[in-house]
Short mmCIF file of C-alpha atoms in Angstrom, two decimals:
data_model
loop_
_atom_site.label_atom_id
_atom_site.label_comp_id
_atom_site.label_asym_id
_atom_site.label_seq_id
_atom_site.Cartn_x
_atom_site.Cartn_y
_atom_site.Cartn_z
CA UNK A 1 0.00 0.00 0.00
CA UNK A 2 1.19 3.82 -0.90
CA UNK A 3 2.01 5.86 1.85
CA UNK A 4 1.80 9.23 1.22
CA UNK A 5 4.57 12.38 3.13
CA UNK A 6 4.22 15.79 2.63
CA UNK A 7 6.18 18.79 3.50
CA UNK A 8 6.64 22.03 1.61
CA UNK A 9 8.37 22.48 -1.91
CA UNK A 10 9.56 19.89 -4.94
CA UNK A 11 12.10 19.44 -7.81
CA UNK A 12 14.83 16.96 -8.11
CA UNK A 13 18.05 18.09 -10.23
CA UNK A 14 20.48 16.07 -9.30
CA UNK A 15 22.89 13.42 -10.92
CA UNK A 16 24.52 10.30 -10.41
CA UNK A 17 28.41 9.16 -10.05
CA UNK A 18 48.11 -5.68 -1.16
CA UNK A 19 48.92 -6.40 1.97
CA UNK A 20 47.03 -6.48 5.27
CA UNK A 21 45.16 -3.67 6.24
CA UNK A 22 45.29 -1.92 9.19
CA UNK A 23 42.84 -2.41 12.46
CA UNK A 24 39.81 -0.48 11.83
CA UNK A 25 39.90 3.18 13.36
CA UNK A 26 36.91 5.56 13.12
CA UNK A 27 38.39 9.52 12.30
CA UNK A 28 37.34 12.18 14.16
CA UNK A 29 36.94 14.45 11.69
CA UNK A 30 33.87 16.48 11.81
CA UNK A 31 31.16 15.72 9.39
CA UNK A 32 28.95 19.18 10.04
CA UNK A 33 32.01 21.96 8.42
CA UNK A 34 31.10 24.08 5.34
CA UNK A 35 34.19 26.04 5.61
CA UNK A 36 36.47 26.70 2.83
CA UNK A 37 39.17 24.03 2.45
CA UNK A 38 43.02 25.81 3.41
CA UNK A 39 46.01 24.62 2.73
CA UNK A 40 48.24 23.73 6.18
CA UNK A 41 51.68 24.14 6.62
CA UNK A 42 54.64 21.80 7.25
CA UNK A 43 55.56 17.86 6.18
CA UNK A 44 53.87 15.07 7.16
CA UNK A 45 54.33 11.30 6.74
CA UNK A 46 50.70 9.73 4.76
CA UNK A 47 49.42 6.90 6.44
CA UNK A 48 49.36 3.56 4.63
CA UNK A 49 46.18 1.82 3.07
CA UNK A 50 45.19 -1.13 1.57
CA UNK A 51 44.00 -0.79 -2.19
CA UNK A 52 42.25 -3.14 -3.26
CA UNK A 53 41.49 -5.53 0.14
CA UNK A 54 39.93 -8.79 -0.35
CA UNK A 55 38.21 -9.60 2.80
CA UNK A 56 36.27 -7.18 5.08
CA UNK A 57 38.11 -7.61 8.16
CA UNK A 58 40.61 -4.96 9.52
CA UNK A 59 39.43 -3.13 6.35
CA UNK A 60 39.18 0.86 7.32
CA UNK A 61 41.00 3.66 6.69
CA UNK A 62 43.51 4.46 10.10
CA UNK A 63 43.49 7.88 10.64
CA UNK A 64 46.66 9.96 11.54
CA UNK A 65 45.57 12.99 13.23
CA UNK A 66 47.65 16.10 13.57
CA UNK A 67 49.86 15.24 10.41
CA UNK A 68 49.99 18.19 7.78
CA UNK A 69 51.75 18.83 4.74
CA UNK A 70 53.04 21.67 2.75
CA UNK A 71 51.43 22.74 -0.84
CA UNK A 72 53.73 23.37 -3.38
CA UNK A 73 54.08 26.78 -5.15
CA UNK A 74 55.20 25.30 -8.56
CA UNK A 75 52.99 25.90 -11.62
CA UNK A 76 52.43 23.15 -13.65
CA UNK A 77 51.07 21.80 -17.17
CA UNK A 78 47.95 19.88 -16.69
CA UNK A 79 46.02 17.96 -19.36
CA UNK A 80 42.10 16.98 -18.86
CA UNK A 81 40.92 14.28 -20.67
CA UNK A 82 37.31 15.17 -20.20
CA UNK A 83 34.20 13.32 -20.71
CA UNK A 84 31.81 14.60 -23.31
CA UNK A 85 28.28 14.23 -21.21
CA UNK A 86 26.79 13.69 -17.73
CA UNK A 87 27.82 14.68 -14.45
CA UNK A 88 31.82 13.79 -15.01
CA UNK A 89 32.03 16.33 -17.57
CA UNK A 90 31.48 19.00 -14.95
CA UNK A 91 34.55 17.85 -12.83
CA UNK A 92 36.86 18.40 -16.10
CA UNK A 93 35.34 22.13 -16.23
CA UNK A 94 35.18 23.04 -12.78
CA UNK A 95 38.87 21.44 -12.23
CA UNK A 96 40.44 23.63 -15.42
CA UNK A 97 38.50 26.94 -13.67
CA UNK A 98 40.51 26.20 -10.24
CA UNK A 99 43.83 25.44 -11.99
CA UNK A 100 43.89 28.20 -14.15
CA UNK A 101 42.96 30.40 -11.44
CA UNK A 102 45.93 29.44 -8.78
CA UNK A 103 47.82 30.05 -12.01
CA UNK A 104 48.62 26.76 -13.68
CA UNK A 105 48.10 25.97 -17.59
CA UNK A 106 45.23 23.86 -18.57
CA UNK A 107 44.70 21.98 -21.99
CA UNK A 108 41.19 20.64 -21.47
CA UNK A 109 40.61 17.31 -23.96
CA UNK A 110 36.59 16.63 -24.52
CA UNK A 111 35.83 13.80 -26.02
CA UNK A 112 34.18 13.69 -29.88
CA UNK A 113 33.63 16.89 -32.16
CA UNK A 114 33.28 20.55 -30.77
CA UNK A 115 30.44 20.90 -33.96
CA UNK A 116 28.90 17.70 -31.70
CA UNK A 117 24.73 18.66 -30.40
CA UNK A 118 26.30 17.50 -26.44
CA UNK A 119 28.57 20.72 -27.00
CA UNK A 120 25.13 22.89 -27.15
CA UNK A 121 24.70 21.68 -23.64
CA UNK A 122 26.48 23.07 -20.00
CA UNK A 123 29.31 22.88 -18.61
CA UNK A 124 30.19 22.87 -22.93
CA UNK A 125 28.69 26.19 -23.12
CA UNK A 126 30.65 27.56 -20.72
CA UNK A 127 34.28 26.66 -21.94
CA UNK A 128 34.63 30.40 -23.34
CA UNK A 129 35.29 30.58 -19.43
CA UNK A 130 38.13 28.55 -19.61
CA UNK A 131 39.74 29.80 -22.69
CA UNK A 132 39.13 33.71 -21.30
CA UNK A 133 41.12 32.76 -18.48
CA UNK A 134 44.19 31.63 -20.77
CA UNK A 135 43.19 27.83 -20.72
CA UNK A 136 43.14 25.68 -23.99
CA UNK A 137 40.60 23.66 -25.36
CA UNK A 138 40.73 20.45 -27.84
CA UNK A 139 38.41 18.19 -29.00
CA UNK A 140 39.45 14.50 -30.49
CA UNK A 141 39.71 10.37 -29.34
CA UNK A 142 41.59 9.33 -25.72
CA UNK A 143 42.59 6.31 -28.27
CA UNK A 144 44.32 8.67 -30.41
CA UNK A 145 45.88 11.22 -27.52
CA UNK A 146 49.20 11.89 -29.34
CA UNK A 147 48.05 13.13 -32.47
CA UNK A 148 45.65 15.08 -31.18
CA UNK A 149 47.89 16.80 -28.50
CA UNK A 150 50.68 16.71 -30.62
CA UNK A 151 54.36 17.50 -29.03
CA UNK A 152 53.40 19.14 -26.23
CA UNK A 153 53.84 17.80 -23.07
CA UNK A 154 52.87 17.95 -19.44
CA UNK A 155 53.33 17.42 -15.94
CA UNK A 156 49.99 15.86 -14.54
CA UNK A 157 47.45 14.03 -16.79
CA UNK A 158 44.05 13.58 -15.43
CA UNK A 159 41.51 11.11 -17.44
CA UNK A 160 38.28 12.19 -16.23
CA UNK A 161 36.70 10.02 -18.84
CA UNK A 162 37.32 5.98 -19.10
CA UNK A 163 35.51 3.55 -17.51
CA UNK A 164 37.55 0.34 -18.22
CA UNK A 165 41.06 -0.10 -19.17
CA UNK A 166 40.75 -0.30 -22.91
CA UNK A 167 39.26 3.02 -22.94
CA UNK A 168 42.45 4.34 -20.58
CA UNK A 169 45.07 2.63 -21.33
CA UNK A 170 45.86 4.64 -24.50
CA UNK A 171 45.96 7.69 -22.34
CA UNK A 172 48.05 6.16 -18.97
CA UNK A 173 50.58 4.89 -21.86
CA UNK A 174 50.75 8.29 -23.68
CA UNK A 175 51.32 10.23 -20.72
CA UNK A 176 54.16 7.79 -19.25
CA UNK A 177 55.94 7.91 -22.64
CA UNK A 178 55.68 11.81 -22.94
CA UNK A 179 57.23 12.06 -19.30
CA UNK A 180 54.04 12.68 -17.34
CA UNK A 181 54.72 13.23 -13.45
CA UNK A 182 51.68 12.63 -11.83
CA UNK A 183 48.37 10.60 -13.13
CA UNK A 184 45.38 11.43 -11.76
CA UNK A 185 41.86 8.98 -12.18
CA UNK A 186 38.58 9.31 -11.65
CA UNK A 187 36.86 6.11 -10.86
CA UNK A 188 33.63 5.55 -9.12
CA UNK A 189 32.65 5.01 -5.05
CA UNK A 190 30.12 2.58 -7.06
CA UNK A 191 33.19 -0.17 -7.02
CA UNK A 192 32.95 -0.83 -3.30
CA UNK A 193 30.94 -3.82 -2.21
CA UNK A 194 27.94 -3.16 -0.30
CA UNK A 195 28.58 -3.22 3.43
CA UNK A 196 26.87 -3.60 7.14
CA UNK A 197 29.08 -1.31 8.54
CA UNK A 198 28.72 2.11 6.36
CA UNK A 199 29.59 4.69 5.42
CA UNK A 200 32.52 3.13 2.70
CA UNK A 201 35.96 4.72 3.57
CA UNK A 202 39.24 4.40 1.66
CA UNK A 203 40.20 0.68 2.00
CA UNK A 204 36.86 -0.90 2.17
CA UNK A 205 36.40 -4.45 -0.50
CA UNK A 206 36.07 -3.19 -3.74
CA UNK A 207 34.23 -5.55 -6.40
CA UNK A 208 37.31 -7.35 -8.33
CA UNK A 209 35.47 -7.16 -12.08
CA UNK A 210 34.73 -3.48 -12.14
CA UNK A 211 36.16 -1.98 -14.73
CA UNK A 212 37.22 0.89 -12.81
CA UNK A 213 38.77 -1.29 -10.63
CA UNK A 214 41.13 -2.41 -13.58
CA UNK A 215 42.42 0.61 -14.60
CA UNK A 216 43.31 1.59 -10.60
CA UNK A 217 45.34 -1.38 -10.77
CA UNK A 218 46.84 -0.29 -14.64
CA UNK A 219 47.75 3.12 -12.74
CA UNK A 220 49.64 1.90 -9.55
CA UNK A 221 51.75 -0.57 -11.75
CA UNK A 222 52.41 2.15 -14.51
CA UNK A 223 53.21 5.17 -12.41
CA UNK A 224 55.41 6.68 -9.55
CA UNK A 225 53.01 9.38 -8.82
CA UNK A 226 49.12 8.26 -8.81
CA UNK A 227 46.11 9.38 -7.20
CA UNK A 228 42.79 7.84 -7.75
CA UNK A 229 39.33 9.58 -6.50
CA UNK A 230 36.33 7.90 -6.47
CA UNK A 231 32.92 10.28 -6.53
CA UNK A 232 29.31 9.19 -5.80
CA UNK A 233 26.55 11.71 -6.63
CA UNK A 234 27.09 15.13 -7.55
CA UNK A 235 25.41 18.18 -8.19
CA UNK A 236 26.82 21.49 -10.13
CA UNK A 237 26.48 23.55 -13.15
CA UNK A 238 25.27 21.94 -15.90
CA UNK A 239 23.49 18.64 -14.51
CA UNK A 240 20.69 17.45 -13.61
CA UNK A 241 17.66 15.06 -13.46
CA UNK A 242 14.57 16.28 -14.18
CA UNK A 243 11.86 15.27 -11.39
CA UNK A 244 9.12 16.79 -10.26
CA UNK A 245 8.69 20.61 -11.02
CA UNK A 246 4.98 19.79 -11.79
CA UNK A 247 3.42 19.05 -9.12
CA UNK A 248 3.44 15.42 -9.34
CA UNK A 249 3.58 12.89 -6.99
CA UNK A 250 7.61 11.74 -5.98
CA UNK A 251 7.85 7.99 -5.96
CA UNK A 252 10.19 6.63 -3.80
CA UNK A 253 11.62 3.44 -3.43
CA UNK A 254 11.46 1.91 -0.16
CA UNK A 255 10.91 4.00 2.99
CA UNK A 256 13.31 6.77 1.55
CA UNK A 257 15.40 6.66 5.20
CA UNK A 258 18.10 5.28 2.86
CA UNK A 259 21.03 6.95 2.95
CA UNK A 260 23.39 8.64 0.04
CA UNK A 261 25.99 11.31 -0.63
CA UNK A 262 25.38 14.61 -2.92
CA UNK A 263 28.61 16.89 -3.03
CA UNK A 264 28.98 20.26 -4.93
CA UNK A 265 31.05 19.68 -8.18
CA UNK A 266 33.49 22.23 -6.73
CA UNK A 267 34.35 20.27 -3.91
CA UNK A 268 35.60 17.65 -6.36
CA UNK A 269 37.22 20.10 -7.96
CA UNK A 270 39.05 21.23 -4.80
CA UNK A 271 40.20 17.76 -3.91
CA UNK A 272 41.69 17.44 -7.27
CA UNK A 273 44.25 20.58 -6.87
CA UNK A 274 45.28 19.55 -3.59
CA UNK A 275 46.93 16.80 -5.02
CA UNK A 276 48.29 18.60 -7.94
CA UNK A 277 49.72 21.17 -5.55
CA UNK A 278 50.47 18.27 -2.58
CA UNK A 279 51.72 15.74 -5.10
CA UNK A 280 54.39 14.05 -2.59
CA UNK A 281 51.63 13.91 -0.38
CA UNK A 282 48.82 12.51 -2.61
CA UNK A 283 51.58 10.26 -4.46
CA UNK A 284 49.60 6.64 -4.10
CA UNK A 285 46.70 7.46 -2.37
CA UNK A 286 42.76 6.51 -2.79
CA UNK A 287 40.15 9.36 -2.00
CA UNK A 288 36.67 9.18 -1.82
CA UNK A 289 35.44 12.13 -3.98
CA UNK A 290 32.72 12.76 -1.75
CA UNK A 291 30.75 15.18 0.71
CA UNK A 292 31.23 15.03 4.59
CA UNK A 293 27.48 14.99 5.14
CA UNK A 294 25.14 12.02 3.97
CA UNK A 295 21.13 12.72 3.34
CA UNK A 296 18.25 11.01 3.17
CA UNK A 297 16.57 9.80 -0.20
CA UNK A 298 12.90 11.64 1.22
CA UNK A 299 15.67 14.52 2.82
CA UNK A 300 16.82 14.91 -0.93
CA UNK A 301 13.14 15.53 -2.25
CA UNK A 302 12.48 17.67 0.40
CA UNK A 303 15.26 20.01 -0.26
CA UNK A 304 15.12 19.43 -3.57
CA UNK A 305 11.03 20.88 -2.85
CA UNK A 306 12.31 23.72 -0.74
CA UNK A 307 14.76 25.11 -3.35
CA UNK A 308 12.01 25.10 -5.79
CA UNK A 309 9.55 26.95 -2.99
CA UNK A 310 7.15 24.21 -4.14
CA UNK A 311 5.05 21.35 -1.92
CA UNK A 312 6.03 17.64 -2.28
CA UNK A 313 3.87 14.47 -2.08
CA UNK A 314 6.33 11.61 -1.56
CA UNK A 315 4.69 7.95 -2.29
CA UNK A 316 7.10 5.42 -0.99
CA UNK A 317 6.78 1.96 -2.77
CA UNK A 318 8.14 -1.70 -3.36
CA UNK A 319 10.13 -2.13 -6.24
CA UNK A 320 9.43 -5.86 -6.42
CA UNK A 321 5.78 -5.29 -6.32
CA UNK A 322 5.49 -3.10 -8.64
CA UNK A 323 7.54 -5.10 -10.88
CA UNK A 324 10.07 -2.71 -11.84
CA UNK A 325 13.80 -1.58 -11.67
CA UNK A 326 13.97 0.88 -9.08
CA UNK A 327 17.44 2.18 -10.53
CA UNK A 328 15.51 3.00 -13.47
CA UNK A 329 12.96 4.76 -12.14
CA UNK A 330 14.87 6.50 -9.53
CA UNK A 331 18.21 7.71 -10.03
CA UNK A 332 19.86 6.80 -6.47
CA UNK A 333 20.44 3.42 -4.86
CA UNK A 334 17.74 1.80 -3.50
CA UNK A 335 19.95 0.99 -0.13
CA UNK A 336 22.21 3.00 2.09
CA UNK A 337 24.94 4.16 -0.22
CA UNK A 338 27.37 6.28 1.15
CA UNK A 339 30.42 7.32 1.62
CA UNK A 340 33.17 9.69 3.57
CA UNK A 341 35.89 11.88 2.69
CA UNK A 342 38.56 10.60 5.44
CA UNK A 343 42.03 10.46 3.87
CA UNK A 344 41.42 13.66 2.00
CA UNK A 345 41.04 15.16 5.23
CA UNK A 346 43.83 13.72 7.07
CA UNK A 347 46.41 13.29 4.26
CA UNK A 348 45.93 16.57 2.40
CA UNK A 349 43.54 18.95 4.67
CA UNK A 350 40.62 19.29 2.71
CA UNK A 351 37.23 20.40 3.90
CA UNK A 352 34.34 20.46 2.41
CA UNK A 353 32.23 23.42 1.38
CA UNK A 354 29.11 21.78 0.14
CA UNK A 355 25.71 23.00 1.62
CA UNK A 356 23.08 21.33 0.07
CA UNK A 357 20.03 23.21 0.38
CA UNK A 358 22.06 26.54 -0.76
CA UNK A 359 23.67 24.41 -3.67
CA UNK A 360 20.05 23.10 -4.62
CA UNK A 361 18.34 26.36 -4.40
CA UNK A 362 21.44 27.59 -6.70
CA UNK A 363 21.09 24.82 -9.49
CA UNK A 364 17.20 25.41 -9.78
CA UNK A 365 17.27 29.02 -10.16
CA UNK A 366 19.64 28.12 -13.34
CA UNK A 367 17.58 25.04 -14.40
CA UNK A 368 14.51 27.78 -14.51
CA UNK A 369 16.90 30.26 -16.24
CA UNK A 370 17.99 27.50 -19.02
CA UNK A 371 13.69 27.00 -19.48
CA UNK A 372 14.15 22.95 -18.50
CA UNK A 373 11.18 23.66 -16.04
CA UNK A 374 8.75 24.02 -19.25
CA UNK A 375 10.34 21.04 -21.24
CA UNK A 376 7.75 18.58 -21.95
CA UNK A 377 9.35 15.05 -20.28
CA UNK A 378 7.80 11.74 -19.58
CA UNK A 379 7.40 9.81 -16.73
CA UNK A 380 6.47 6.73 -17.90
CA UNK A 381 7.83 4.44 -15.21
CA UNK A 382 6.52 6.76 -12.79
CA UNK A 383 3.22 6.53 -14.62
CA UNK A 384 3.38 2.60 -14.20
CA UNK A 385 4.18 3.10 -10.65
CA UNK A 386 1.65 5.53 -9.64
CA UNK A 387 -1.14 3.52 -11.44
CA UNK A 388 -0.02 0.59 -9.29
CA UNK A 389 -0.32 2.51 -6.54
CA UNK A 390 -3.37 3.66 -7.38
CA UNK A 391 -1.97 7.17 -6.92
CA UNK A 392 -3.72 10.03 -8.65
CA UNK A 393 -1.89 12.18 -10.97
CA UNK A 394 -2.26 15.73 -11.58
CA UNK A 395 -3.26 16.26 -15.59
#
């Protein structure tokens, strides 16, 4: 049977994303700050973690409290290999902005043609951005990175794109043959396995058949100087999923007490030039690409409703009954699904700046601006859902 929770406002924008370990630790850190991440002073010695662990005991991230480091002042060359749709391709522009504005020089690499209808579309729209602040931007194949970069070479490479090894290898090869420092991935908080004790933090089981989990392992075994960040859901410029802006019902799966992860694209992005800037530090390491706050799948509708100054009726319902995939009809696991951003804060000193119902209210004022609130969409499975439910929709 539906059951029906209401509260004021609705609209959801948002997007998707060896050896032994050590005894399990919980950190300390705080998971309430929206202050701006800094950048401490002095060297400190990173604390080890297992990879890519196979069983689940003595799994978690150890913390080392009251270890800093020291970010370095040299400017550097960095190359994006940027995805050419969804959420990733907002790291790629949000990462070139912060580069180019502590003074390094970005090439940004989308993939496909620049003529392409997916350049019509944000962040693409915004790259005059990037070149008016002295970055560069190319458009060609990962597969074919040398002839489309030509001689030039630089000192980090970050492919913000592949999902498997065959679609990075070409670019981890290129950029260890054109003497490449640093190589920086991002793979996916989706690899870990599902756990009873969450949230996931850096050393948790990962699933061994990933393809995300190849090319980590491609990475450490090709370079010196890695880093690997793994996102979940993220919310910025440029994305979203189109919800409920018309008064219909929100379906839910489950009792919507399930727990996730949303973080501000720019907190990525922040995580991301720490270890450009902290490389010695970084050098090796696993991040979760994440926020330091976890909400609530009817939370997210809620604030999603509030930012939108509209009311919400959430129906929570069984997947199974209904006979449907609730990953298709709802863009966030049905399960607790989250994770923490530990070793970022311990190893390089980040903090997180994401505040959800200000980020929200910010993306719907530009999905409004951009006219996506009067774009005619269907909602078929929720159609199917509601009809099960017997749940009346609004014509």
């Amino acid at each position: 049977m539906a059951t029906l929770a209401s509260s004021p406002p609705s609209s959801l924008l948002l997007s998707k994303s060896s050896s032994n370990l050590l005894p399990p630790t919980l950190s300390s850190t705080s998971r309430l700050s929206f202050s701006s991440f800094s950048y401490p002073s002095s060297l400190s010695i990173s604390p080890i973690f297992l990879k890519y662990p196979s069983s689940s005991s003595s799994r978690r991230w150890k913390s080392q409290s009251g270890l800093s480091i020291r970010a370095s002042t040299e400017k550097k060359k960095v190359l994006i290999v940027n995805t050419d749709s969804g959420a990733h391709a907002m790291i790629g522009f949000y990462f070139a902005k912060e580069l180019l504005g502590a003074g390094h020089a970005v090439t940004i690499l989308t993939v496909g043609e620049e003529s392409s209808d997916k350049m019509k579309k944000p962040p693409f729209t915004r790259f005059s951005e990037i070149v008016n602040a002295g970055g560069r931007t190319i458009w060609g194949n990962p597969s074919d990175i040398g002839t489309v970069v030509g001689d030039e070479a630089f000192d980090v490479v970050l492919d913000n794109n592949g999902k498997d090894l065959d679609a990075v290898r070409p670019v981890i090869d290129w950029a260890k043959s054109s003497g490449a420092k640093q190589f920086l991935f991002i793979s996916s908080a989706g690899i870990y396995k599902p756990t009873d004790e969450p949230p996931h933090v850096e050393g948790d089981v990962v699933k061994a058949d990933v393809g995300h989990v190849g090319v980590e392992k491609y990475i450490e075994e090709t370079f010196e100087s890695w880093t690997l960040f793994r996102p979940q859901y993220m919310i910025g410029s440029g994305n979203n999923k189109d919800w409920i802006v018309r008064d219909r019902p929100v379906p839910i799966p489950g009792p919507g007490m399930q727990l996730t992860n949303i973080a501000h694209v720019r907190d990525l992005s922040s995580m991301l030039i720490l270890a450009v800037e902290k490389p010695d530090a970084a050098s090796g390491k696993i991040f979760n690409c994440v926020s330091d706050r976890a909400v609530t799948l009817d939370g997210m509708a809620k604030l999603c409703a509030q930012a939108a100054g509209r009311p919400v009726n959430i129906v929570h319902y069984d997947p199974k009954a209904v006979g449907i995939d609730a990953r298709k009809a709802f863009p966030f696991r049905n399960m607790h699904f989250y994770a923490e951003p530990r070793a970022t804060k311990e190893i390089l000193g980040w903090q997180a700046t994401s505040n959800l119902p200000e980020d929200l209210k910010e993306r719907f004022d530009e999905y409004v601006k951009i006219g996506r609130d009067k774009k005619p969409i269907k909602f078929e499975l929720d159609d199917k859902i509601l009809e099960f439910l017997k749940v009346p929709v609004p014509v």
